[in-house]
Every structure is written in structure tokens, then in C-alpha cells.
Coordinates of N, CA and C in Angstrom, one line a residue:
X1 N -5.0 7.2 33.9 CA -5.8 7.0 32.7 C -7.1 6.2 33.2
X2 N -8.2 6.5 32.6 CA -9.5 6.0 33.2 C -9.8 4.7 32.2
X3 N -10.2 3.4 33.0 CA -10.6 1.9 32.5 C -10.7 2.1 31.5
X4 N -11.8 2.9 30.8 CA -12.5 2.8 29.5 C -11.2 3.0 28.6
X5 N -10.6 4.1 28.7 CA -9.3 4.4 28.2 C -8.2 3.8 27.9
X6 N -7.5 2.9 29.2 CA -7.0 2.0 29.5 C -7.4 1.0 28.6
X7 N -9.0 0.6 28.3 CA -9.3 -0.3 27.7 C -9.2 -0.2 26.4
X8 N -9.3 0.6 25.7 CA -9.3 1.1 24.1 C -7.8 1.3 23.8
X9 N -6.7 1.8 24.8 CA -5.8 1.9 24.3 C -5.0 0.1 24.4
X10 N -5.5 -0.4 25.2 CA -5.0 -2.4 24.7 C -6.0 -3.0 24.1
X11 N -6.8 -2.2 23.3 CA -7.5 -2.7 21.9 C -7.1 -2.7 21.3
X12 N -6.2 -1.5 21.0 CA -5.5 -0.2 20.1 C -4.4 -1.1 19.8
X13 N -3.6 -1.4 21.2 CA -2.2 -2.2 20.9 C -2.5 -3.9 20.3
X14 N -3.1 -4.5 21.0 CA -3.3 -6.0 20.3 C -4.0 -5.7 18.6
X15 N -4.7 -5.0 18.2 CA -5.4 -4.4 16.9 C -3.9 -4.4 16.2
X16 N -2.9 -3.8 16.4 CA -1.7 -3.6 15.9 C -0.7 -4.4 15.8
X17 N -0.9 -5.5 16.9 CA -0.2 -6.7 17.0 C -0.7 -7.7 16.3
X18 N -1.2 -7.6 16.3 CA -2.5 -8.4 15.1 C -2.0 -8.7 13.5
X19 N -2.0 -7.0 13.2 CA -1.7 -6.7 12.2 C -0.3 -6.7 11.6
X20 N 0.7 -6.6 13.0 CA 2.5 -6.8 12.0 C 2.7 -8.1 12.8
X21 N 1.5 -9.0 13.5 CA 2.4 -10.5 13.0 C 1.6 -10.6 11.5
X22 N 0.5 -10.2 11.0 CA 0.3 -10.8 9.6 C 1.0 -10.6 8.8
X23 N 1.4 -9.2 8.7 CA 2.7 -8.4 8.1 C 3.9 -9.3 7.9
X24 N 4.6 -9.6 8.7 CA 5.7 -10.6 9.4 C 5.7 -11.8 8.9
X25 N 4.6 -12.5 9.0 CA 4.0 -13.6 8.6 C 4.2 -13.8 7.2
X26 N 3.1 -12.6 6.6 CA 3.7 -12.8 5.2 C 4.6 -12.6 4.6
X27 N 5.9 -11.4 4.5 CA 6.6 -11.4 4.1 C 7.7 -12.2 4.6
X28 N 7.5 -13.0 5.7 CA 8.4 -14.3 5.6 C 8.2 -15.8 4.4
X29 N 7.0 -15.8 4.8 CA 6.4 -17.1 4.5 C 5.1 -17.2 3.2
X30 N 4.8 -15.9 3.2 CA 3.6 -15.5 1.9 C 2.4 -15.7 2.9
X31 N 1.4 -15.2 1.7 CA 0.3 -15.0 2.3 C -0.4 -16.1 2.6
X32 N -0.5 -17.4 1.9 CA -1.1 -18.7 2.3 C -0.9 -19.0 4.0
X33 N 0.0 -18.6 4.3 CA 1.1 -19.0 5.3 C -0.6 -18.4 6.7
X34 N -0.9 -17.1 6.1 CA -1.8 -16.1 7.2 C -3.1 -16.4 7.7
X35 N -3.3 -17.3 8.7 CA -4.0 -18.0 9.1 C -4.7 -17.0 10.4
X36 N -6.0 -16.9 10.3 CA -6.5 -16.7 12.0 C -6.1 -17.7 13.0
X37 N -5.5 -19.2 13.0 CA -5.2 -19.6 14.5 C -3.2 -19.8 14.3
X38 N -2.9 -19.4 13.4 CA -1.8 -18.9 12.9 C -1.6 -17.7 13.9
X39 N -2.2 -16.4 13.5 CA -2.2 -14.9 14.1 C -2.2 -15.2 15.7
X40 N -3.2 -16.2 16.0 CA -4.0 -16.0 17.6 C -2.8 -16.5 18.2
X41 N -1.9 -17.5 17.8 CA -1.0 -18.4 18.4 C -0.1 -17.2 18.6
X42 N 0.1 -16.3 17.2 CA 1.5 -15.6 17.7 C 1.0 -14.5 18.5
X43 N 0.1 -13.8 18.8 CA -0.4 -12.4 19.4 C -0.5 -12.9 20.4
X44 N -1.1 -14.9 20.9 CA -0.8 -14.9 22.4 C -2.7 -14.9 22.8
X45 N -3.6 -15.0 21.5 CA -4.6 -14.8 22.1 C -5.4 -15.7 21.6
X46 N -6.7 -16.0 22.0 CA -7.7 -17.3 21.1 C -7.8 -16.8 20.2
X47 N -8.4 -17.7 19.3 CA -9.1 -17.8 18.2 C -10.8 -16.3 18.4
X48 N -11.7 -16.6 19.3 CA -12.4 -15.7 19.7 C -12.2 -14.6 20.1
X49 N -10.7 -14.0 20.6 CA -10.5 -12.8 20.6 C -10.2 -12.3 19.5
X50 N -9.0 -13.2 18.6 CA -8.9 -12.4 17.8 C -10.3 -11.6 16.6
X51 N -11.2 -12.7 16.6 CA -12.5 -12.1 16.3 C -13.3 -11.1 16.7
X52 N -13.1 -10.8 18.0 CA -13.7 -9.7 18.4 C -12.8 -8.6 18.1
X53 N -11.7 -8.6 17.6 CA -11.0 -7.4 17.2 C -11.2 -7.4 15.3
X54 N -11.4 -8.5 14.9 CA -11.4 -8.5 13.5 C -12.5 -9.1 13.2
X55 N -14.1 -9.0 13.0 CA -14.7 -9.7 12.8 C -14.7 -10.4 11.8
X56 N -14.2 -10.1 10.5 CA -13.9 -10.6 9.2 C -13.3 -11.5 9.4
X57 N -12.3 -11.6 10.5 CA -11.6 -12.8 10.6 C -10.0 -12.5 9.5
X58 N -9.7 -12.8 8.8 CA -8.2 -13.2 7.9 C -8.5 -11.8 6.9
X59 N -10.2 -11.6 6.4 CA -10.4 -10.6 5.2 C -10.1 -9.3 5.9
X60 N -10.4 -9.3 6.8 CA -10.4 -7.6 7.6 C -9.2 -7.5 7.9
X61 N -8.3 -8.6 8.3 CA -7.1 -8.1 8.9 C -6.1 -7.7 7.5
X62 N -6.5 -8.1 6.7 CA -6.0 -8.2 5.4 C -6.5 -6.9 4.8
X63 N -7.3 -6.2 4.9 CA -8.0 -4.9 4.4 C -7.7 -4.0 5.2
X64 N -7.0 -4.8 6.3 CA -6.1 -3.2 7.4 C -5.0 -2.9 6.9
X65 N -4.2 -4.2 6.7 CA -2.9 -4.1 6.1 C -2.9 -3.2 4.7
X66 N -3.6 -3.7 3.6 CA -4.0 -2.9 2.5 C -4.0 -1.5 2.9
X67 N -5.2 -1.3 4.0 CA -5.3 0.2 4.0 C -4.0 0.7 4.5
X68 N -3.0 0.0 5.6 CA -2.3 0.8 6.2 C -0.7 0.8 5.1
X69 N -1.0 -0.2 4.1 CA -0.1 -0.2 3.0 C 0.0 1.3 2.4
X70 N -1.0 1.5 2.0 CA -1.2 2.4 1.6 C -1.2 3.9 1.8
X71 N -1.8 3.8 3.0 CA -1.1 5.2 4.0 C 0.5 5.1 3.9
X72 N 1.1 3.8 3.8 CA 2.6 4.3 4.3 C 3.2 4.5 2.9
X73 N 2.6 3.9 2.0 CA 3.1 4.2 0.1 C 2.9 5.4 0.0
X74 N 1.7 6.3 0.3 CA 1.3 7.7 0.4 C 2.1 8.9 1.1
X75 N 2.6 8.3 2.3 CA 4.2 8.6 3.2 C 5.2 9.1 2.3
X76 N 5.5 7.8 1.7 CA 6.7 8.0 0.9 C 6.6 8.4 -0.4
X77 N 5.6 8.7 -1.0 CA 5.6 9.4 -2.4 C 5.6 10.5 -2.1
X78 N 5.4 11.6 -0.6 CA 4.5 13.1 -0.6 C 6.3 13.3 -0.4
X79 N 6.6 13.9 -1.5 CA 8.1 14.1 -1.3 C 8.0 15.8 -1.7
X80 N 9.1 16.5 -1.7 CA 9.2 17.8 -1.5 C 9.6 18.4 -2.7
X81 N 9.6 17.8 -4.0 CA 10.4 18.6 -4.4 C 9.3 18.6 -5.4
X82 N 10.0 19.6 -7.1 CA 8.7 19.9 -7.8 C 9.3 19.7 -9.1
X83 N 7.8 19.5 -9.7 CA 8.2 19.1 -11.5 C 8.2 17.8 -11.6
X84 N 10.0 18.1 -12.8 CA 10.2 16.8 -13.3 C 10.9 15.8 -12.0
X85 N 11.7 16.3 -11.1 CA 12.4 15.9 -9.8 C 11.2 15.4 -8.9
X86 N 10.2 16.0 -8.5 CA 9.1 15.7 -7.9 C 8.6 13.8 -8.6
X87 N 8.3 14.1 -9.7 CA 7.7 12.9 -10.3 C 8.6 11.8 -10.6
X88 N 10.0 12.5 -10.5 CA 11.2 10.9 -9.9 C 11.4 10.7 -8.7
X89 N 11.1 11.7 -7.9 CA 11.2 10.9 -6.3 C 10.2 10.0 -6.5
X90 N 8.6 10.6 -6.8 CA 7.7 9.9 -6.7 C 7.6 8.7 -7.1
X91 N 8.1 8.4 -8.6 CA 8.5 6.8 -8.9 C 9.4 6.0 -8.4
X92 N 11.1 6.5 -8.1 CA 11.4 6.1 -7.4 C 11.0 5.3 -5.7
X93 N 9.8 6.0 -5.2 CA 9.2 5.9 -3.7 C 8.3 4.8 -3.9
X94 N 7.8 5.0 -4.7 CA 6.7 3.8 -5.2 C 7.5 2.8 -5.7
X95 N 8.4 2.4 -6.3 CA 9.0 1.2 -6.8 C 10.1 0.7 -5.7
X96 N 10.5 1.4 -5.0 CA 11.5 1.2 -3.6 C 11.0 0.5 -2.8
X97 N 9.5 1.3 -2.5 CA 8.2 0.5 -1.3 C 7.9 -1.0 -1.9
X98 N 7.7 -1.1 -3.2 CA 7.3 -2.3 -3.6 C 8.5 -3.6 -3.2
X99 N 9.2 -2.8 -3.6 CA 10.5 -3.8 -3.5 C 10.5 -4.2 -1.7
X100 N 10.5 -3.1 -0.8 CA 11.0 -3.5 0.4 C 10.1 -4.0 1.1
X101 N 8.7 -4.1 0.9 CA 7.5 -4.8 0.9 C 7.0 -5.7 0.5
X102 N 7.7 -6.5 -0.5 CA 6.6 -7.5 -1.2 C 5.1 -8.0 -1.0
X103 N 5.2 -8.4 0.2 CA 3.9 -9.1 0.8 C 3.2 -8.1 1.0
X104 N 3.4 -6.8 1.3 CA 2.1 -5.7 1.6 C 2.0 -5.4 0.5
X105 N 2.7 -4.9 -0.4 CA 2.6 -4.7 -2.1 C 1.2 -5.5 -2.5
X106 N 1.7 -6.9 -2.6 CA 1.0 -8.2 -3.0 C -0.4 -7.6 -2.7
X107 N -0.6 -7.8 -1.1 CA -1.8 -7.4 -1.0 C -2.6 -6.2 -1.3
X108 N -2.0 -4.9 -1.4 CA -2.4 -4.0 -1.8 C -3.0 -3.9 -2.9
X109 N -2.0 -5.0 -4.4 CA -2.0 -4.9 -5.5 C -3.1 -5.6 -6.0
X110 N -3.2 -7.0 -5.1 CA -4.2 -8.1 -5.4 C -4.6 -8.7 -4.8
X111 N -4.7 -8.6 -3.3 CA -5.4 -9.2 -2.2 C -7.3 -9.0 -2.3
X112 N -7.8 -10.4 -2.0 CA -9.6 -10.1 -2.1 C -9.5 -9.6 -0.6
X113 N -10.1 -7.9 -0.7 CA -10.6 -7.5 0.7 C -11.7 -6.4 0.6
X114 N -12.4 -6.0 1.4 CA -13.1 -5.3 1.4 C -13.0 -3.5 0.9
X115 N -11.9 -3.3 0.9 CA -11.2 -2.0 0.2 C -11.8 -1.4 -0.9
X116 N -12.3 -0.5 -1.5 CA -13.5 0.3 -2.2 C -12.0 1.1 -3.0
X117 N -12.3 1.0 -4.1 CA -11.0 2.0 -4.8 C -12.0 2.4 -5.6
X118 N -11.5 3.8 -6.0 CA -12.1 4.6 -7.3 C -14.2 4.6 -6.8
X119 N -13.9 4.9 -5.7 CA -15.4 5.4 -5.5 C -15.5 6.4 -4.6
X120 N -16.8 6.9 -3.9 CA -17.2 7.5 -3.0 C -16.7 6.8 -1.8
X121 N -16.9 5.8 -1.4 CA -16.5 4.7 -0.5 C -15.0 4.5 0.0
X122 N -13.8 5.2 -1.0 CA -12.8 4.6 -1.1 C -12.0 5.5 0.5
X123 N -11.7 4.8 0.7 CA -10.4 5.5 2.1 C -9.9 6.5 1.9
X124 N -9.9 7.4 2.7 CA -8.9 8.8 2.5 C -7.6 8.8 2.4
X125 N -7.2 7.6 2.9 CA -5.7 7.4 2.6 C -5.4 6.9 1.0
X126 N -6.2 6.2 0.9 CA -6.4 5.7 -0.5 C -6.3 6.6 -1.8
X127 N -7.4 7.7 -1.4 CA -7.8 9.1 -2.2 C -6.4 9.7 -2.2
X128 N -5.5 10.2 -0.8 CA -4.5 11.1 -0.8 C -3.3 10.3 -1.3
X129 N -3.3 9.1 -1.5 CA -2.2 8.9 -2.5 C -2.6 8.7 -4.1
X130 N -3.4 8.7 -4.3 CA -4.1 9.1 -6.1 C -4.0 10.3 -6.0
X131 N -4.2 11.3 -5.0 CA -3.9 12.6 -5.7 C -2.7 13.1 -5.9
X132 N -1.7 12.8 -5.2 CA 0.0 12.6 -5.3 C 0.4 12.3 -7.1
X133 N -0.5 11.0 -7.1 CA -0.1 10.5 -8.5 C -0.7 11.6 -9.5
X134 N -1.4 12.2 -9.2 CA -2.2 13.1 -10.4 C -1.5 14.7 -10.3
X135 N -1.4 15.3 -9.0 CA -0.7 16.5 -8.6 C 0.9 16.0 -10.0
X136 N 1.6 14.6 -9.2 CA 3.2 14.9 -10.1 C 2.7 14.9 -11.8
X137 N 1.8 14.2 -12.2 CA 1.5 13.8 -13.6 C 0.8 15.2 -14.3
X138 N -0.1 16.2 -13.6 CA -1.1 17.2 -14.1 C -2.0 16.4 -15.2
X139 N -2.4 18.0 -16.0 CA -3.4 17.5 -17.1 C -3.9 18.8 -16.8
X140 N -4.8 18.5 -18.5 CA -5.6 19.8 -18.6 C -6.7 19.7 -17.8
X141 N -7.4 18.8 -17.2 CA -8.6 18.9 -16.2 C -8.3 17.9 -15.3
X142 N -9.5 18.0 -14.7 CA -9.7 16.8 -13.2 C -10.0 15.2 -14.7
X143 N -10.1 15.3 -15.6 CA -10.8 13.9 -16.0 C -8.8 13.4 -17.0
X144 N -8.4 14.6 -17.4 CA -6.8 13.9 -17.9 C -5.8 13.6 -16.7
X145 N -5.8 14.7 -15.6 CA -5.6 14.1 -14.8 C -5.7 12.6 -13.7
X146 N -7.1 12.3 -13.9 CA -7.0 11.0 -13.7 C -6.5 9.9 -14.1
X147 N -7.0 10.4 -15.5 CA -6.5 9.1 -16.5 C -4.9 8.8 -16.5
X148 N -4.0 10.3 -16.6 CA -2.7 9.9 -16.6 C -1.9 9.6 -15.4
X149 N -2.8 9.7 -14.1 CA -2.4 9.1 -12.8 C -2.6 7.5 -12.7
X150 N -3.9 7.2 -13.3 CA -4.1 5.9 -13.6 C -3.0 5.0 -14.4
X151 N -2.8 5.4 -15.1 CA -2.1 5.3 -16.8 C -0.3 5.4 -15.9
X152 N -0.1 6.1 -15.4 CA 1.3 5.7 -14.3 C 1.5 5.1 -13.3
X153 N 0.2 4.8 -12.5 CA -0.2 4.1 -11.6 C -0.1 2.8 -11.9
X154 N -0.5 2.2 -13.4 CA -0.5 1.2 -14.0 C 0.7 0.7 -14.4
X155 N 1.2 1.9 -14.7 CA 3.2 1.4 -15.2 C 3.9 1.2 -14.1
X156 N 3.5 2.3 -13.1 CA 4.4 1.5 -11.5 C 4.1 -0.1 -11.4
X157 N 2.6 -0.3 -11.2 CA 2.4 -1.9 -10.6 C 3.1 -2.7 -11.9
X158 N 3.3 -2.0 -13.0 CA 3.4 -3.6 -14.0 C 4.9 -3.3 -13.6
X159 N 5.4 -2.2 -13.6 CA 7.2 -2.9 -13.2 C 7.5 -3.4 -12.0
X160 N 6.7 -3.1 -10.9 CA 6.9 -3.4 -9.9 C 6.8 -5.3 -10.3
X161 N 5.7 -5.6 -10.3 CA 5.3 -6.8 -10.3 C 6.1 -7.8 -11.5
X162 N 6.7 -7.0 -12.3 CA 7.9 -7.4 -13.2 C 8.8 -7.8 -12.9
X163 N 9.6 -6.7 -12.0 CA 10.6 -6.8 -10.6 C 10.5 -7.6 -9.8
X164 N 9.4 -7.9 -9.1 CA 8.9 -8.9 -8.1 C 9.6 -10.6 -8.3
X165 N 9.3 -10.4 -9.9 CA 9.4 -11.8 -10.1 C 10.7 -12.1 -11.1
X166 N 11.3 -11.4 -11.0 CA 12.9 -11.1 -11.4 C 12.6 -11.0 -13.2
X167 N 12.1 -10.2 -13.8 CA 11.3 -10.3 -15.4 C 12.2 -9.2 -15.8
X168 N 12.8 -8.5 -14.8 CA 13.3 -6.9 -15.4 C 15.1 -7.1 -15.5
X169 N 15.4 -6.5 -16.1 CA 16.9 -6.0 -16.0 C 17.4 -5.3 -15.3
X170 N 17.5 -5.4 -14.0 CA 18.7 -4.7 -13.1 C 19.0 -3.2 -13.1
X171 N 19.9 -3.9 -14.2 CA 20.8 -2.8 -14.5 C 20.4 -1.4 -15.4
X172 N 18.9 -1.7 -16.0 CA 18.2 -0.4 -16.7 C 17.0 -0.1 -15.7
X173 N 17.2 -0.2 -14.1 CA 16.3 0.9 -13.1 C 16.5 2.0 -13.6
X174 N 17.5 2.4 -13.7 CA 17.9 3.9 -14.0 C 17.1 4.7 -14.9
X175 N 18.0 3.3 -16.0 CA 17.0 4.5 -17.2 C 15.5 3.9 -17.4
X176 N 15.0 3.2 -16.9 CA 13.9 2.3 -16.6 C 12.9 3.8 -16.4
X177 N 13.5 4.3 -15.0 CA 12.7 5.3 -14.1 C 12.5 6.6 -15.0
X178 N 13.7 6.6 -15.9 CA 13.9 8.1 -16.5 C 12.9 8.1 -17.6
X179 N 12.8 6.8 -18.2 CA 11.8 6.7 -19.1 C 10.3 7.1 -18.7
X180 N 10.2 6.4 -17.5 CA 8.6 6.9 -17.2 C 8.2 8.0 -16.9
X181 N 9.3 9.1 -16.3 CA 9.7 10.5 -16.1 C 9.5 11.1 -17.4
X182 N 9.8 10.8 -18.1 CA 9.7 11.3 -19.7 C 8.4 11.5 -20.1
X183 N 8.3 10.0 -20.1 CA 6.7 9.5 -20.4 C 5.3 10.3 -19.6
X184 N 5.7 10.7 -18.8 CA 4.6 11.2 -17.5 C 4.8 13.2 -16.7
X185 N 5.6 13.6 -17.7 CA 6.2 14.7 -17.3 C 5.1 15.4 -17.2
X186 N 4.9 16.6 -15.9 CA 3.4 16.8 -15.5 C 3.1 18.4 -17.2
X187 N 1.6 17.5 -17.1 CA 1.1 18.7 -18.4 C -0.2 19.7 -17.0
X188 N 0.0 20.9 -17.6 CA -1.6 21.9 -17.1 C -1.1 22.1 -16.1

């Protein structure tokens, strides 16, 4: 493998190490806890490297996690099946992730980072999991389609974040899920 190569690929690896001690970090300890001389102590590196991998410093590493939150929420909703079955994996995947995630959730849901949603700007990873949400829900155009991806998008995070903080009943996930299934059955 040639230097240059060699070199990008232990950018590549510390850049990643970086990022699941903050991961680590927070879902042990919460996000307060996620410190830049926090990170440098556990990756093993100064304060100035870790800068040069994150210039943002705490925001950027925080707006990786978000983005790579999201690519993996996008993972697990692109499920295989269709219809009404399709749009309960889908809810089910999204409210499972939430749960076995908290701290990447958190961040995803309400972390200050540099992350562009609902624009030109926004991440492709970001895009390919809104269109998941819009593909299971349909509509008669691209503009109902949004809205009722949005509009279930918004019912995932409020149970999630309901769940989070023990506000839900347990024992009605079930029909909890079947309701929103009901509610969101794909139209067009």
C-alpha cells in the first residue's frame, strides 16, 4: 500500500475512533459527558489532533454521528416487504433503533449541528431515509407524499421520545404500532 494510502486509510481509522468513543461516551454517560479532551484522552490522541480530524471540534463530531445515525436508521427501515407489512416493519425499525440507541437518537432528533434537513444541502443519507418514509406512506403527488412522511415522521419521534422517558404504556406497543399502520396506510 503506498504512504499516501497508508495515510488516509489511519485517518479513516482514528476519524472512526473518534466517533464510537463519542457514541460510547454518550450512551453511557449522555451527551454533556462528550467532551473534545474527553474524546482525545480515550482515542489516545491530543487535543490538536483531534482537531485536525474534526475541525469543528465536539459540533462536527456530533454532525457525523447524526449523519451516520441516520444512514444506519435508513439501514434498518429499507426492509423488504410491501404495503401494509412494509409500513410495519418500517415503524417497528424506526422505534426499535430509537430504543437501542438513545444517545444517537437524541442527537439525531435534537442535537445543535451543522446537518441541513429538508433542503438542497441536506445528505443523501438523510434524503434516502425520507424517501423510505414517503415510498411506505404514498399519496396522490410528490407534495402529499411529503407531508404524510412528515406527518409519520413526526408520530415516530413523538413516541419515540415518549418511550424514551418512560411516558408510554408498555404493554400497548402492539397496538400502539397497529394504530399508526392504520393511520398511515400507503394512498396513490
Amino acid at each position: 500500500m503506498a504512504r499516501s494510502a497508508q495515510d488516509a486509510e489511519r485517518i479513516r481509522e482514528r476519524d472512526a475512533r473518534i466517533v464510537r468513543s463519542a457514541r460510547e461516551i454518550a450512551e453511557s454517560e449522555g451527551w454533556p459527558a462528550v467532551t473534545v479532551r474527553r474524546l482525545a484522552d480515550a482515542v489516545g490522541v491530543s487535543q490538536p489532533i483531534l482537531y485536525r480530524h474534526f475541525p469543528g471540534g465536539r459540533d462536527d463530531i456530533v454532525a457525523r454521528v447524526v449523519v451516520d445515525g441516520y444512514a444506519e436508521l435508513a439501514e434498518a427501515m429499507d426492509v423488504a416487504a410491501d404495503g401494509a407489512d412494509r409500513l410495519r416493519a418500517l415503524v417497528s425499525a424506526y422505534l426499535d433503533f430509537a430504543r437501542a440507541h438513545p444517545a444517537v437518537y437524541e442527537a439525531m432528533a435534537s442535537a445543535r449541528s451543522s446537518v441541513v434537513f429538508a433542503a438542497d444541502e441536506t445528505p443523501a443519507v438523510l434524503r434516502r431515509g425520507f424517501r423510505l418514509l414517503e415510498d411506505a406512506v404514498g399519496g396522490a403527488d410528490a407534495r402529499e407524499r411529503a407531508v404524510r412522511a412528515e406527518l409519520l415522521w413526526s408520530t415516530l419521534h413523538g413516541v419515540s421520545q415518549l418511550d424514551a422517558h418512560g411516558r408510554l404504556d408498555a404493554e400497548l406497543d402492539e397496538a400502539r404500532g397497529a394504530a399508526m399502520v392504520a393511520l398511515f396506510e400507503r394512498r396513490g
